[in-house]
């Protein structure tokens, strides 16, 4: 596979693909010259030679007022025979012949200056060493430097102009859409430039809007900056805009919301550029427009990671990710692979999800570093084999049942997967000498009211006890965070489906609020926590301010171009089993300790004895497959006393036949 990739890479390098396959005539002839690297080298060599010879000839003509004496004509030929090759050799050494003539930018200009300056320095040295006998006059040397730089730059700019004006544009049969750009910063300027060049997109930028008054009444790429986005309401008819593009990747969520409301009020179509994180990776271009999403309106500030600390624990290591196909697990795999580990073990029970993340990582070029392993974390022989065979150094445990109402109906499965599965993988990690074990937990584990939260809390308790029982071996830690935007089964995809169906959008309670993070942000902070952990800690990520779910629903409806409670009804259906109105940050028994990262808090509490926790787990799980869900929740409450289980109300006829202790337990829980 690597050989095939290399062959394709060489073919693509030697035969650049034009941006528009409908081009013909002169450009097709030019492409024919570029079929091989050798032919392209000859073309560049010929063009540069003509420019350098012409510059040297003109320098002599200027020196002698265009009346060149006969002896100087011979000098021109003699000097040109070694000066021009010298300049060409230096240009070749500086990398000028490897680039395409029609692509010219500041780095290319810098290389031209370096090469020609070096050639001029050598000419001056020859003049000094020979007292001017074997070199042109000093005025000719200086003039030749300036003229050569000017001529070669002009040639490159001419080729670029021809490419951009005539050969990079497809035929656009329809009317070009008049586009306004909100944001006259770097992203907006690059966007305007690309839209002007790529006319095949059918978008013509005609005006900028920006919040900075100092930019008003100026122009960028001959496009005027007229004022702030609020001007759209007054200038809409005059400008005759078809669409507006929001090019403010670093703006706050509040400002994005204001701009979106203005555009909705003006009844204009709008899109936005990729996020700052996406642009920074270089994998997307600013002209790859997309709809405005809820993440843009929330406007969380980009998290700065101490990447060297993360690299220190991941580079060259064997890293295991359980639940590798899930929302968090798959993003863990993406980010971990970028830190050049020796191997990434993808452990996932669902082959469908495994296939998706495996193919994505292969497309990103990580096929040599990943090992997909279909496995159930509760299958001890299989997990033991994986640990023995691959000897992981770091484990990120993201496998879990996470859906709150569903787990209320099946507490037995939640206990098995979230608690017993975590305990089994953690014990294997300790047995096989894993350096770090990181459990992905949840803010629902804090004073839980759901089975899901209680089982995750019990897993935290077990990890802390295990860490205290074997200090200095494996560093066990847990990381809690809230809801992640766009994860499977989360509220945003659910609301989008309800909006697409015409409503109603179902919200549990008008006051219910949740913390939200983006998936890449949460995973980045998980990696940062893993680098800081010393064992036994529970890290809590700074999730910002809680957001009311009803406000989230209104914003999603507005982004769809509809009006809440007019076009789409918002319906309150009541809290579901196990749900809270508000999520909490810590238990009363936990002490907050500062960390080196401002977005990460560390909570420390006194762990229980490992044998005590193991005995409690044994008693709770004894015959649990045959225990009623309500009774199993009560068992769970004995180990996690801060857990407030949801139990269906007990009717009078259901109490008949119960002895007094069971009756008191049932009525108190209800």
mmCIF file of C-alpha atoms in Angstrom, residues 274-621:
data_model
loop_
_atom_site.group_PDB
_atom_site.id
_atom_site.type_symbol
_atom_site.label_atom_id
_atom_site.label_comp_id
_atom_site.label_asym_id
_atom_site.label_seq_id
_atom_site.Cartn_x
_atom_site.Cartn_y
_atom_site.Cartn_z
ATOM 1 C CA UNK A 274 -14.337 26.957 8.815
ATOM 2 C CA UNK A 275 -13.390 27.364 12.460
ATOM 3 C CA UNK A 276 -10.008 28.651 13.590
ATOM 4 C CA UNK A 277 -8.962 25.140 14.677
ATOM 5 C CA UNK A 278 -9.847 23.705 11.275
ATOM 6 C CA UNK A 279 -7.980 26.442 9.437
ATOM 7 C CA UNK A 280 -4.938 25.987 11.669
ATOM 8 C CA UNK A 281 -4.594 22.329 10.673
ATOM 9 C CA UNK A 282 -4.275 23.299 7.011
ATOM 10 C CA UNK A 283 -6.734 20.551 6.019
ATOM 11 C CA UNK A 284 -9.428 22.998 4.946
ATOM 12 C CA UNK A 285 -9.377 26.255 3.018
ATOM 13 C CA UNK A 286 -11.129 29.434 3.978
ATOM 14 C CA UNK A 287 -13.260 29.180 0.814
ATOM 15 C CA UNK A 288 -14.789 25.870 1.966
ATOM 16 C CA UNK A 289 -17.984 27.449 3.224
ATOM 17 C CA UNK A 290 -20.452 25.744 5.540
ATOM 18 C CA UNK A 291 -23.732 26.580 7.274
ATOM 19 C CA UNK A 292 -23.567 28.393 10.604
ATOM 20 C CA UNK A 293 -23.811 25.768 13.334
ATOM 21 C CA UNK A 294 -24.738 25.869 16.991
ATOM 22 C CA UNK A 295 -21.051 25.581 17.945
ATOM 23 C CA UNK A 296 -20.473 28.969 16.310
ATOM 24 C CA UNK A 297 -23.202 30.580 18.402
ATOM 25 C CA UNK A 298 -21.927 29.113 21.661
ATOM 26 C CA UNK A 299 -18.531 30.623 20.867
ATOM 27 C CA UNK A 300 -16.276 28.772 23.281
ATOM 28 C CA UNK A 301 -12.742 30.139 23.212
ATOM 29 C CA UNK A 302 -10.144 27.807 21.646
ATOM 30 C CA UNK A 303 -8.262 25.861 24.297
ATOM 31 C CA UNK A 304 -4.488 26.233 24.354
ATOM 32 C CA UNK A 305 -2.832 22.898 25.012
ATOM 33 C CA UNK A 306 0.657 22.273 26.312
ATOM 34 C CA UNK A 307 1.396 19.917 23.454
ATOM 35 C CA UNK A 308 4.940 19.092 24.536
ATOM 36 C CA UNK A 309 3.659 17.636 27.821
ATOM 37 C CA UNK A 310 1.149 15.528 25.917
ATOM 38 C CA UNK A 311 3.778 14.454 23.399
ATOM 39 C CA UNK A 312 6.022 13.322 26.259
ATOM 40 C CA UNK A 313 3.493 10.674 27.370
ATOM 41 C CA UNK A 314 2.290 9.569 23.903
ATOM 42 C CA UNK A 315 5.176 9.769 21.411
ATOM 43 C CA UNK A 316 6.661 6.348 20.729
ATOM 44 C CA UNK A 317 4.201 4.635 23.110
ATOM 45 C CA UNK A 318 1.601 1.922 22.588
ATOM 46 C CA UNK A 319 -1.727 3.597 23.378
ATOM 47 C CA UNK A 320 -5.016 1.748 23.841
ATOM 48 C CA UNK A 321 -8.405 3.413 23.371
ATOM 49 C CA UNK A 322 -11.472 1.440 24.437
ATOM 50 C CA UNK A 323 -14.754 2.496 22.874
ATOM 51 C CA UNK A 324 -12.675 3.690 19.918
ATOM 52 C CA UNK A 325 -15.691 3.991 17.628
ATOM 53 C CA UNK A 326 -17.705 6.322 19.864
ATOM 54 C CA UNK A 327 -17.848 10.108 19.734
ATOM 55 C CA UNK A 328 -15.141 10.616 22.365
ATOM 56 C CA UNK A 329 -13.170 7.467 21.562
ATOM 57 C CA UNK A 330 -12.855 8.257 17.856
ATOM 58 C CA UNK A 331 -11.669 11.806 18.536
ATOM 59 C CA UNK A 332 -9.169 10.422 21.047
ATOM 60 C CA UNK A 333 -7.791 8.207 18.276
ATOM 61 C CA UNK A 334 -7.497 11.156 15.869
ATOM 62 C CA UNK A 335 -5.670 13.387 18.315
ATOM 63 C CA UNK A 336 -3.465 10.634 19.763
ATOM 64 C CA UNK A 337 -2.345 9.521 16.296
ATOM 65 C CA UNK A 338 -1.087 13.050 15.599
ATOM 66 C CA UNK A 339 1.426 12.733 18.478
ATOM 67 C CA UNK A 340 3.297 9.921 16.686
ATOM 68 C CA UNK A 341 2.738 6.979 19.041
ATOM 69 C CA UNK A 342 4.336 3.665 18.173
ATOM 70 C CA UNK A 343 0.886 2.116 17.898
ATOM 71 C CA UNK A 344 -2.757 2.966 18.614
ATOM 72 C CA UNK A 345 -4.906 0.017 19.686
ATOM 73 C CA UNK A 346 -8.527 0.619 18.673
ATOM 74 C CA UNK A 347 -10.705 -1.529 20.954
ATOM 75 C CA UNK A 348 -14.378 -1.445 19.985
ATOM 76 C CA UNK A 349 -17.314 -3.843 20.321
ATOM 77 C CA UNK A 350 -19.252 -2.549 17.290
ATOM 78 C CA UNK A 351 -17.641 -3.540 14.004
ATOM 79 C CA UNK A 352 -19.621 -0.854 12.151
ATOM 80 C CA UNK A 353 -18.197 1.946 14.288
ATOM 81 C CA UNK A 354 -14.767 0.326 14.196
ATOM 82 C CA UNK A 355 -14.802 0.295 10.397
ATOM 83 C CA UNK A 356 -15.668 3.991 10.193
ATOM 84 C CA UNK A 357 -12.871 5.226 12.459
ATOM 85 C CA UNK A 358 -10.378 2.770 10.940
ATOM 86 C CA UNK A 359 -11.059 4.031 7.406
ATOM 87 C CA UNK A 360 -10.873 7.647 8.531
ATOM 88 C CA UNK A 361 -7.498 7.136 10.192
ATOM 89 C CA UNK A 362 -6.210 5.318 7.105
ATOM 90 C CA UNK A 363 -7.291 8.248 4.923
ATOM 91 C CA UNK A 364 -5.360 10.566 7.247
ATOM 92 C CA UNK A 365 -2.206 8.530 6.688
ATOM 93 C CA UNK A 366 -2.103 6.660 10.014
ATOM 94 C CA UNK A 367 -2.644 3.171 8.592
ATOM 95 C CA UNK A 368 0.812 2.015 9.698
ATOM 96 C CA UNK A 369 0.199 2.989 13.329
ATOM 97 C CA UNK A 370 -3.306 1.688 14.070
ATOM 98 C CA UNK A 371 -4.434 -1.776 15.142
ATOM 99 C CA UNK A 372 -8.231 -2.326 15.046
ATOM 100 C CA UNK A 373 -9.320 -4.878 17.656
ATOM 101 C CA UNK A 374 -12.971 -5.905 17.868
ATOM 102 C CA UNK A 375 -13.506 -6.807 21.516
ATOM 103 C CA UNK A 376 -15.934 -6.523 24.422
ATOM 104 C CA UNK A 377 -14.324 -5.096 27.569
ATOM 105 C CA UNK A 378 -16.328 -7.623 29.625
ATOM 106 C CA UNK A 379 -14.737 -10.528 27.727
ATOM 107 C CA UNK A 380 -11.836 -11.276 30.072
ATOM 108 C CA UNK A 381 -9.969 -13.838 27.908
ATOM 109 C CA UNK A 382 -10.077 -11.519 24.893
ATOM 110 C CA UNK A 383 -8.967 -8.424 26.838
ATOM 111 C CA UNK A 384 -6.256 -10.398 28.635
ATOM 112 C CA UNK A 385 -4.908 -11.567 25.275
ATOM 113 C CA UNK A 386 -4.843 -7.975 23.949
ATOM 114 C CA UNK A 387 -2.937 -6.708 26.980
ATOM 115 C CA UNK A 388 -0.502 -9.627 26.852
ATOM 116 C CA UNK A 389 0.032 -9.405 23.090
ATOM 117 C CA UNK A 390 0.401 -5.630 22.636
ATOM 118 C CA UNK A 391 1.643 -4.461 26.068
ATOM 119 C CA UNK A 392 0.029 -0.976 26.055
ATOM 120 C CA UNK A 393 1.777 1.878 27.859
ATOM 121 C CA UNK A 394 -1.236 4.199 28.140
ATOM 122 C CA UNK A 395 -4.950 3.312 28.265
ATOM 123 C CA UNK A 396 -7.813 5.730 27.598
ATOM 124 C CA UNK A 397 -10.998 4.001 28.724
ATOM 125 C CA UNK A 398 -13.939 5.535 26.845
ATOM 126 C CA UNK A 399 -16.147 2.433 26.481
ATOM 127 C CA UNK A 400 -19.409 2.952 28.374
ATOM 128 C CA UNK A 401 -23.189 2.976 28.245
ATOM 129 C CA UNK A 402 -24.081 6.672 28.394
ATOM 130 C CA UNK A 403 -27.788 7.156 27.595
ATOM 131 C CA UNK A 404 -29.475 8.167 30.837
ATOM 132 C CA UNK A 405 -33.147 7.140 30.321
ATOM 133 C CA UNK A 406 -32.179 3.873 28.619
ATOM 134 C CA UNK A 407 -29.941 2.835 31.497
ATOM 135 C CA UNK A 408 -32.753 3.537 33.950
ATOM 136 C CA UNK A 409 -34.581 0.658 32.305
ATOM 137 C CA UNK A 410 -31.505 -1.610 32.313
ATOM 138 C CA UNK A 411 -29.430 -0.851 35.422
ATOM 139 C CA UNK A 412 -27.907 -4.328 35.298
ATOM 140 C CA UNK A 413 -26.242 -3.604 31.941
ATOM 141 C CA UNK A 414 -25.059 -0.201 33.124
ATOM 142 C CA UNK A 415 -23.375 -1.779 36.145
ATOM 143 C CA UNK A 416 -21.759 -4.471 34.008
ATOM 144 C CA UNK A 417 -20.348 -2.143 31.363
ATOM 145 C CA UNK A 418 -19.662 1.093 33.241
ATOM 146 C CA UNK A 419 -18.454 -0.320 36.548
ATOM 147 C CA UNK A 420 -17.403 -3.957 36.180
ATOM 148 C CA UNK A 421 -15.967 -3.374 32.709
ATOM 149 C CA UNK A 422 -13.913 -0.446 33.979
ATOM 150 C CA UNK A 423 -12.719 -2.473 36.983
ATOM 151 C CA UNK A 424 -11.670 -5.380 34.771
ATOM 152 C CA UNK A 425 -9.733 -3.226 32.282
ATOM 153 C CA UNK A 426 -8.102 -1.308 35.170
ATOM 154 C CA UNK A 427 -6.973 -4.516 36.881
ATOM 155 C CA UNK A 428 -5.488 -5.771 33.608
ATOM 156 C CA UNK A 429 -3.702 -2.440 33.203
ATOM 157 C CA UNK A 430 -2.179 -2.851 36.649
ATOM 158 C CA UNK A 431 -1.209 -6.467 35.988
ATOM 159 C CA UNK A 432 0.553 -5.668 32.714
ATOM 160 C CA UNK A 433 2.352 -2.554 33.944
ATOM 161 C CA UNK A 434 0.448 0.172 32.055
ATOM 162 C CA UNK A 435 1.954 3.561 32.911
ATOM 163 C CA UNK A 436 -1.243 5.629 32.797
ATOM 164 C CA UNK A 437 -4.922 4.701 32.880
ATOM 165 C CA UNK A 438 -7.453 7.449 32.116
ATOM 166 C CA UNK A 439 -11.161 6.848 32.615
ATOM 167 C CA UNK A 440 -13.582 9.048 30.681
ATOM 168 C CA UNK A 441 -16.190 9.979 33.288
ATOM 169 C CA UNK A 442 -19.075 12.463 33.347
ATOM 170 C CA UNK A 443 -20.448 15.337 35.372
ATOM 171 C CA UNK A 444 -23.495 13.119 35.929
ATOM 172 C CA UNK A 445 -21.334 11.135 38.368
ATOM 173 C CA UNK A 446 -21.531 14.063 40.809
ATOM 174 C CA UNK A 447 -24.352 13.500 43.328
ATOM 175 C CA UNK A 448 -25.978 11.243 40.731
ATOM 176 C CA UNK A 449 -29.680 10.870 40.191
ATOM 177 C CA UNK A 450 -29.333 8.385 37.334
ATOM 178 C CA UNK A 451 -28.048 4.835 37.052
ATOM 179 C CA UNK A 452 -25.593 5.953 34.403
ATOM 180 C CA UNK A 453 -24.130 8.608 36.677
ATOM 181 C CA UNK A 454 -24.028 6.295 39.709
ATOM 182 C CA UNK A 455 -22.237 3.523 37.809
ATOM 183 C CA UNK A 456 -19.651 5.987 36.505
ATOM 184 C CA UNK A 457 -19.181 7.309 40.050
ATOM 185 C CA UNK A 458 -18.706 3.768 41.323
ATOM 186 C CA UNK A 459 -16.052 3.236 38.651
ATOM 187 C CA UNK A 460 -14.271 6.368 39.934
ATOM 188 C CA UNK A 461 -14.406 5.018 43.497
ATOM 189 C CA UNK A 462 -12.893 1.717 42.377
ATOM 190 C CA UNK A 463 -10.086 3.435 40.440
ATOM 191 C CA UNK A 464 -9.159 5.616 43.417
ATOM 192 C CA UNK A 465 -9.050 2.578 45.687
ATOM 193 C CA UNK A 466 -6.976 0.632 43.164
ATOM 194 C CA UNK A 467 -4.545 3.548 42.803
ATOM 195 C CA UNK A 468 -4.131 3.805 46.590
ATOM 196 C CA UNK A 469 -3.544 0.058 46.955
ATOM 197 C CA UNK A 470 -0.598 0.019 44.504
ATOM 198 C CA UNK A 471 1.043 3.464 44.654
ATOM 199 C CA UNK A 472 3.812 4.189 42.175
ATOM 200 C CA UNK A 473 2.820 1.563 39.617
ATOM 201 C CA UNK A 474 -0.001 2.486 37.246
ATOM 202 C CA UNK A 475 -1.250 6.086 37.475
ATOM 203 C CA UNK A 476 -5.048 5.820 37.557
ATOM 204 C CA UNK A 477 -7.156 8.932 37.003
ATOM 205 C CA UNK A 478 -10.597 9.969 35.798
ATOM 206 C CA UNK A 479 -11.710 13.000 33.779
ATOM 207 C CA UNK A 480 -15.215 14.403 34.133
ATOM 208 C CA UNK A 481 -16.913 16.676 31.620
ATOM 209 C CA UNK A 482 -20.403 17.542 30.499
ATOM 210 C CA UNK A 483 -22.284 17.081 27.243
ATOM 211 C CA UNK A 484 -20.356 17.219 24.005
ATOM 212 C CA UNK A 485 -21.842 18.931 20.983
ATOM 213 C CA UNK A 486 -22.858 16.631 18.169
ATOM 214 C CA UNK A 487 -22.225 13.312 19.904
ATOM 215 C CA UNK A 488 -24.476 10.397 19.041
ATOM 216 C CA UNK A 489 -27.789 10.556 20.859
ATOM 217 C CA UNK A 490 -27.142 14.054 22.206
ATOM 218 C CA UNK A 491 -29.740 16.784 22.294
ATOM 219 C CA UNK A 492 -28.615 18.729 19.190
ATOM 220 C CA UNK A 493 -29.009 15.930 16.603
ATOM 221 C CA UNK A 494 -32.329 15.079 18.242
ATOM 222 C CA UNK A 495 -33.569 18.667 17.975
ATOM 223 C CA UNK A 496 -32.400 18.905 14.347
ATOM 224 C CA UNK A 497 -34.433 15.816 13.432
ATOM 225 C CA UNK A 498 -37.494 17.264 15.151
ATOM 226 C CA UNK A 499 -37.068 20.581 13.317
ATOM 227 C CA UNK A 500 -36.651 18.782 9.973
ATOM 228 C CA UNK A 501 -39.895 16.906 10.698
ATOM 229 C CA UNK A 502 -41.736 20.198 11.280
ATOM 230 C CA UNK A 503 -41.762 19.986 15.066
ATOM 231 C CA UNK A 504 -42.582 20.066 17.803
ATOM 232 C CA UNK A 505 -39.193 20.404 19.464
ATOM 233 C CA UNK A 506 -39.508 18.566 22.771
ATOM 234 C CA UNK A 507 -37.727 20.096 25.783
ATOM 235 C CA UNK A 508 -37.940 18.393 29.145
ATOM 236 C CA UNK A 509 -38.268 21.508 31.344
ATOM 237 C CA UNK A 510 -38.078 25.298 30.808
ATOM 238 C CA UNK A 511 -35.311 25.631 33.410
ATOM 239 C CA UNK A 512 -33.169 22.607 32.582
ATOM 240 C CA UNK A 513 -29.565 23.608 31.807
ATOM 241 C CA UNK A 514 -26.447 21.711 30.783
ATOM 242 C CA UNK A 515 -22.744 22.271 30.269
ATOM 243 C CA UNK A 516 -21.556 21.842 26.692
ATOM 244 C CA UNK A 517 -18.167 21.402 25.057
ATOM 245 C CA UNK A 518 -17.028 20.576 21.559
ATOM 246 C CA UNK A 519 -15.689 17.057 21.126
ATOM 247 C CA UNK A 520 -12.165 18.160 20.059
ATOM 248 C CA UNK A 521 -11.991 20.568 23.004
ATOM 249 C CA UNK A 522 -13.016 17.904 25.523
ATOM 250 C CA UNK A 523 -10.565 15.351 24.146
ATOM 251 C CA UNK A 524 -7.718 17.866 24.048
ATOM 252 C CA UNK A 525 -8.245 18.579 27.734
ATOM 253 C CA UNK A 526 -8.468 14.856 28.492
ATOM 254 C CA UNK A 527 -4.999 14.438 26.969
ATOM 255 C CA UNK A 528 -3.773 17.437 28.951
ATOM 256 C CA UNK A 529 -5.162 15.906 32.161
ATOM 257 C CA UNK A 530 -3.466 12.605 31.374
ATOM 258 C CA UNK A 531 -0.132 14.410 31.124
ATOM 259 C CA UNK A 532 -0.654 16.051 34.542
ATOM 260 C CA UNK A 533 -2.013 13.114 36.531
ATOM 261 C CA UNK A 534 0.078 11.491 39.243
ATOM 262 C CA UNK A 535 -2.490 8.864 40.228
ATOM 263 C CA UNK A 536 -5.747 8.866 42.182
ATOM 264 C CA UNK A 537 -7.035 12.221 40.878
ATOM 265 C CA UNK A 538 -10.368 13.127 39.370
ATOM 266 C CA UNK A 539 -10.018 15.955 36.880
ATOM 267 C CA UNK A 540 -12.949 18.192 36.019
ATOM 268 C CA UNK A 541 -12.848 20.264 32.855
ATOM 269 C CA UNK A 542 -13.885 23.907 32.836
ATOM 270 C CA UNK A 543 -17.058 23.729 30.793
ATOM 271 C CA UNK A 544 -17.896 27.423 30.897
ATOM 272 C CA UNK A 545 -21.389 28.532 31.767
ATOM 273 C CA UNK A 546 -24.389 26.190 31.666
ATOM 274 C CA UNK A 547 -26.757 26.743 28.755
ATOM 275 C CA UNK A 548 -30.518 26.462 29.012
ATOM 276 C CA UNK A 549 -31.779 23.713 26.739
ATOM 277 C CA UNK A 550 -34.774 25.790 25.706
ATOM 278 C CA UNK A 551 -32.437 28.564 24.521
ATOM 279 C CA UNK A 552 -30.487 25.975 22.564
ATOM 280 C CA UNK A 553 -33.721 24.816 20.930
ATOM 281 C CA UNK A 554 -34.664 28.388 19.943
ATOM 282 C CA UNK A 555 -31.237 29.029 18.405
ATOM 283 C CA UNK A 556 -31.392 25.818 16.374
ATOM 284 C CA UNK A 557 -34.849 26.731 15.076
ATOM 285 C CA UNK A 558 -33.624 30.215 14.101
ATOM 286 C CA UNK A 559 -30.582 28.747 12.326
ATOM 287 C CA UNK A 560 -33.010 26.746 10.214
ATOM 288 C CA UNK A 561 -34.589 30.023 9.075
ATOM 289 C CA UNK A 562 -37.743 29.479 11.142
ATOM 290 C CA UNK A 563 -39.334 31.215 14.102
ATOM 291 C CA UNK A 564 -39.714 29.480 17.487
ATOM 292 C CA UNK A 565 -43.330 28.994 18.611
ATOM 293 C CA UNK A 566 -44.505 30.340 15.240
ATOM 294 C CA UNK A 567 -43.154 27.967 12.606
ATOM 295 C CA UNK A 568 -41.910 25.335 15.048
ATOM 296 C CA UNK A 569 -43.573 24.674 18.411
ATOM 297 C CA UNK A 570 -41.468 24.149 21.534
ATOM 298 C CA UNK A 571 -43.144 21.586 23.764
ATOM 299 C CA UNK A 572 -42.231 20.877 27.402
ATOM 300 C CA UNK A 573 -42.583 17.185 28.233
ATOM 301 C CA UNK A 574 -41.158 16.950 31.781
ATOM 302 C CA UNK A 575 -37.910 15.556 33.150
ATOM 303 C CA UNK A 576 -37.194 11.965 32.231
ATOM 304 C CA UNK A 577 -36.177 9.313 34.779
ATOM 305 C CA UNK A 578 -32.748 10.021 36.232
ATOM 306 C CA UNK A 579 -32.445 13.577 34.860
ATOM 307 C CA UNK A 580 -31.556 16.700 36.859
ATOM 308 C CA UNK A 581 -32.413 20.323 36.286
ATOM 309 C CA UNK A 582 -28.777 21.340 36.778
ATOM 310 C CA UNK A 583 -25.488 19.458 36.752
ATOM 311 C CA UNK A 584 -23.017 19.959 39.607
ATOM 312 C CA UNK A 585 -19.239 20.315 39.648
ATOM 313 C CA UNK A 586 -18.089 18.361 42.706
ATOM 314 C CA UNK A 587 -19.039 16.268 45.709
ATOM 315 C CA UNK A 588 -18.998 17.888 49.120
ATOM 316 C CA UNK A 589 -16.305 15.382 50.182
ATOM 317 C CA UNK A 590 -13.906 16.433 47.401
ATOM 318 C CA UNK A 591 -11.239 19.093 47.761
ATOM 319 C CA UNK A 592 -10.392 21.281 44.769
ATOM 320 C CA UNK A 593 -6.695 21.606 43.911
ATOM 321 C CA UNK A 594 -5.324 23.913 41.200
ATOM 322 C CA UNK A 595 -3.490 22.473 38.186
ATOM 323 C CA UNK A 596 -1.035 23.944 35.710
ATOM 324 C CA UNK A 597 -3.815 24.414 33.146
ATOM 325 C CA UNK A 598 -6.498 27.088 33.688
ATOM 326 C CA UNK A 599 -9.212 24.920 32.083
ATOM 327 C CA UNK A 600 -8.612 21.895 34.331
ATOM 328 C CA UNK A 601 -9.538 21.454 38.001
ATOM 329 C CA UNK A 602 -8.361 18.577 40.165
ATOM 330 C CA UNK A 603 -10.428 16.999 42.927
ATOM 331 C CA UNK A 604 -8.903 14.856 45.630
ATOM 332 C CA UNK A 605 -10.795 12.727 48.167
ATOM 333 C CA UNK A 606 -9.847 9.992 50.600
ATOM 334 C CA UNK A 607 -10.153 6.607 48.850
ATOM 335 C CA UNK A 608 -11.825 3.597 50.409
ATOM 336 C CA UNK A 609 -9.931 0.385 51.049
ATOM 337 C CA UNK A 610 -9.769 -1.727 47.891
ATOM 338 C CA UNK A 611 -10.970 -4.879 49.658
ATOM 339 C CA UNK A 612 -13.981 -3.015 51.005
ATOM 340 C CA UNK A 613 -14.946 -1.786 47.538
ATOM 341 C CA UNK A 614 -14.412 -5.223 46.013
ATOM 342 C CA UNK A 615 -16.614 -6.836 48.662
ATOM 343 C CA UNK A 616 -19.346 -4.236 48.085
ATOM 344 C CA UNK A 617 -19.194 -4.915 44.356
ATOM 345 C CA UNK A 618 -19.453 -8.644 44.980
ATOM 346 C CA UNK A 619 -22.525 -8.232 47.167
ATOM 347 C CA UNK A 620 -24.195 -5.812 44.766
ATOM 348 C CA UNK A 621 -23.669 -7.960 41.683
#
